Amino acid sequence: MLFRCNILVLVGGGDNPVYPPNKVMIWDDHQSRCIGEFSFRSDVRAVKLRRDQIVVVLEHKIYVYNLTDLKLLHQIETVVNPRGLCCLSHRPNTSVLACPGLHKGHVRVEHFGLRMTKFISAHDSHLACLTLTMDGLLLATASVKGTLIRIFNTMDGTRLQEVRRGVDKAEIYSIALSPNVQWLAVSSDKGTVHIFSLRVRVDGEDPSNHYSSDQGCAIVHQNSSNSLDSLVSSNTGSNPGSSLSFMKVVLPKYFSSEWSFAQFHVPEITRFFAAFGAQNTVVIVGMDGSFYRCSFDLVNGGEMLQQEYVRFLKA
């Protein structure tokens, strides 16, 4: 769905698909009809929408179209991408896309407004999940190992922080960054939603100010390279670490890890996706129709408090 408007995108799937799995149907729910469609030679893995673009993800290629006239704007080659990994910024004056690169564990970041491409070596293993902040200046990633989540500056590719979900391998279902960029949420097949405190933040200036329009072309101001600072954030909580972290120079990297600040447990029988709500609340939605809303202590962290539970689908 395109935010809260009447435009939906439909792709067929499952054992008996209503639409072909290689077609993208653009549906206007006010008119109750299809207003556009794309056909491809292979199955569509994902579709992403901005107010000005529609992005179609195939297993080896990504197509970026102008939403108003469906004109093709960009084609991007990727490593094999069965999960359909791709994410977009959503600030009106910035246009950033992140997707797998051409090598295992690499992320390709396209700053379309700046006409700049950045490649980030994020993990040694294949990517499992990635997400951008609304302005596209921060990127969070996880690999198929599912033990570490890393946060990067998309302008210069530097790694700003690394947090640890756990020791055992896990399938990461979702990564979410809070709107104030102070918190990160991760859900996995281990039945736990983890909340981490972030030590990085965007500086006080609106990142969209680094882009300006000049005869239809976006240009970057000279100070854009300093648009992200690796600073201690203003929230009072911090991620716990090992009691042996003071010996991190001689001990394995595990002992210097940052562990989750807060946690919430859900059944392991289905996929759950987490997102941040108002203030210090987290919304968790399951593929079985279950809905949780919980809150966490901004100072002490720990087990989150369940505020609401609804089951929208019958078993």
Short mmCIF file of N, CA, C and O in Angstrom, two decimals, residues 64 143 145 242 270:
data_model
loop_
_atom_site.label_atom_id
_atom_site.label_comp_id
_atom_site.label_asym_id
_atom_site.label_seq_id
_atom_site.Cartn_x
_atom_site.Cartn_y
_atom_site.Cartn_z
N VAL A 64 13.38 0.36 -11.17
CA VAL A 64 12.83 1.55 -10.52
C VAL A 64 12.04 2.34 -11.56
O VAL A 64 12.60 2.71 -12.61
N SER A 143 22.68 -10.60 8.66
CA SER A 143 23.01 -11.67 7.72
C SER A 143 22.18 -12.90 8.02
O SER A 143 21.41 -12.94 8.99
N LYS A 145 23.20 -15.52 9.31
CA LYS A 145 23.58 -16.06 10.61
C LYS A 145 22.66 -15.53 11.70
O LYS A 145 22.37 -16.23 12.67
N SER A 242 29.15 -7.56 28.44
CA SER A 242 29.74 -8.58 29.30
C SER A 242 30.50 -7.93 30.46
O SER A 242 31.09 -6.86 30.31
N THR A 270 5.07 -18.75 14.36
CA THR A 270 4.79 -17.94 13.17
C THR A 270 5.79 -16.79 13.07
O THR A 270 6.53 -16.52 14.01
#
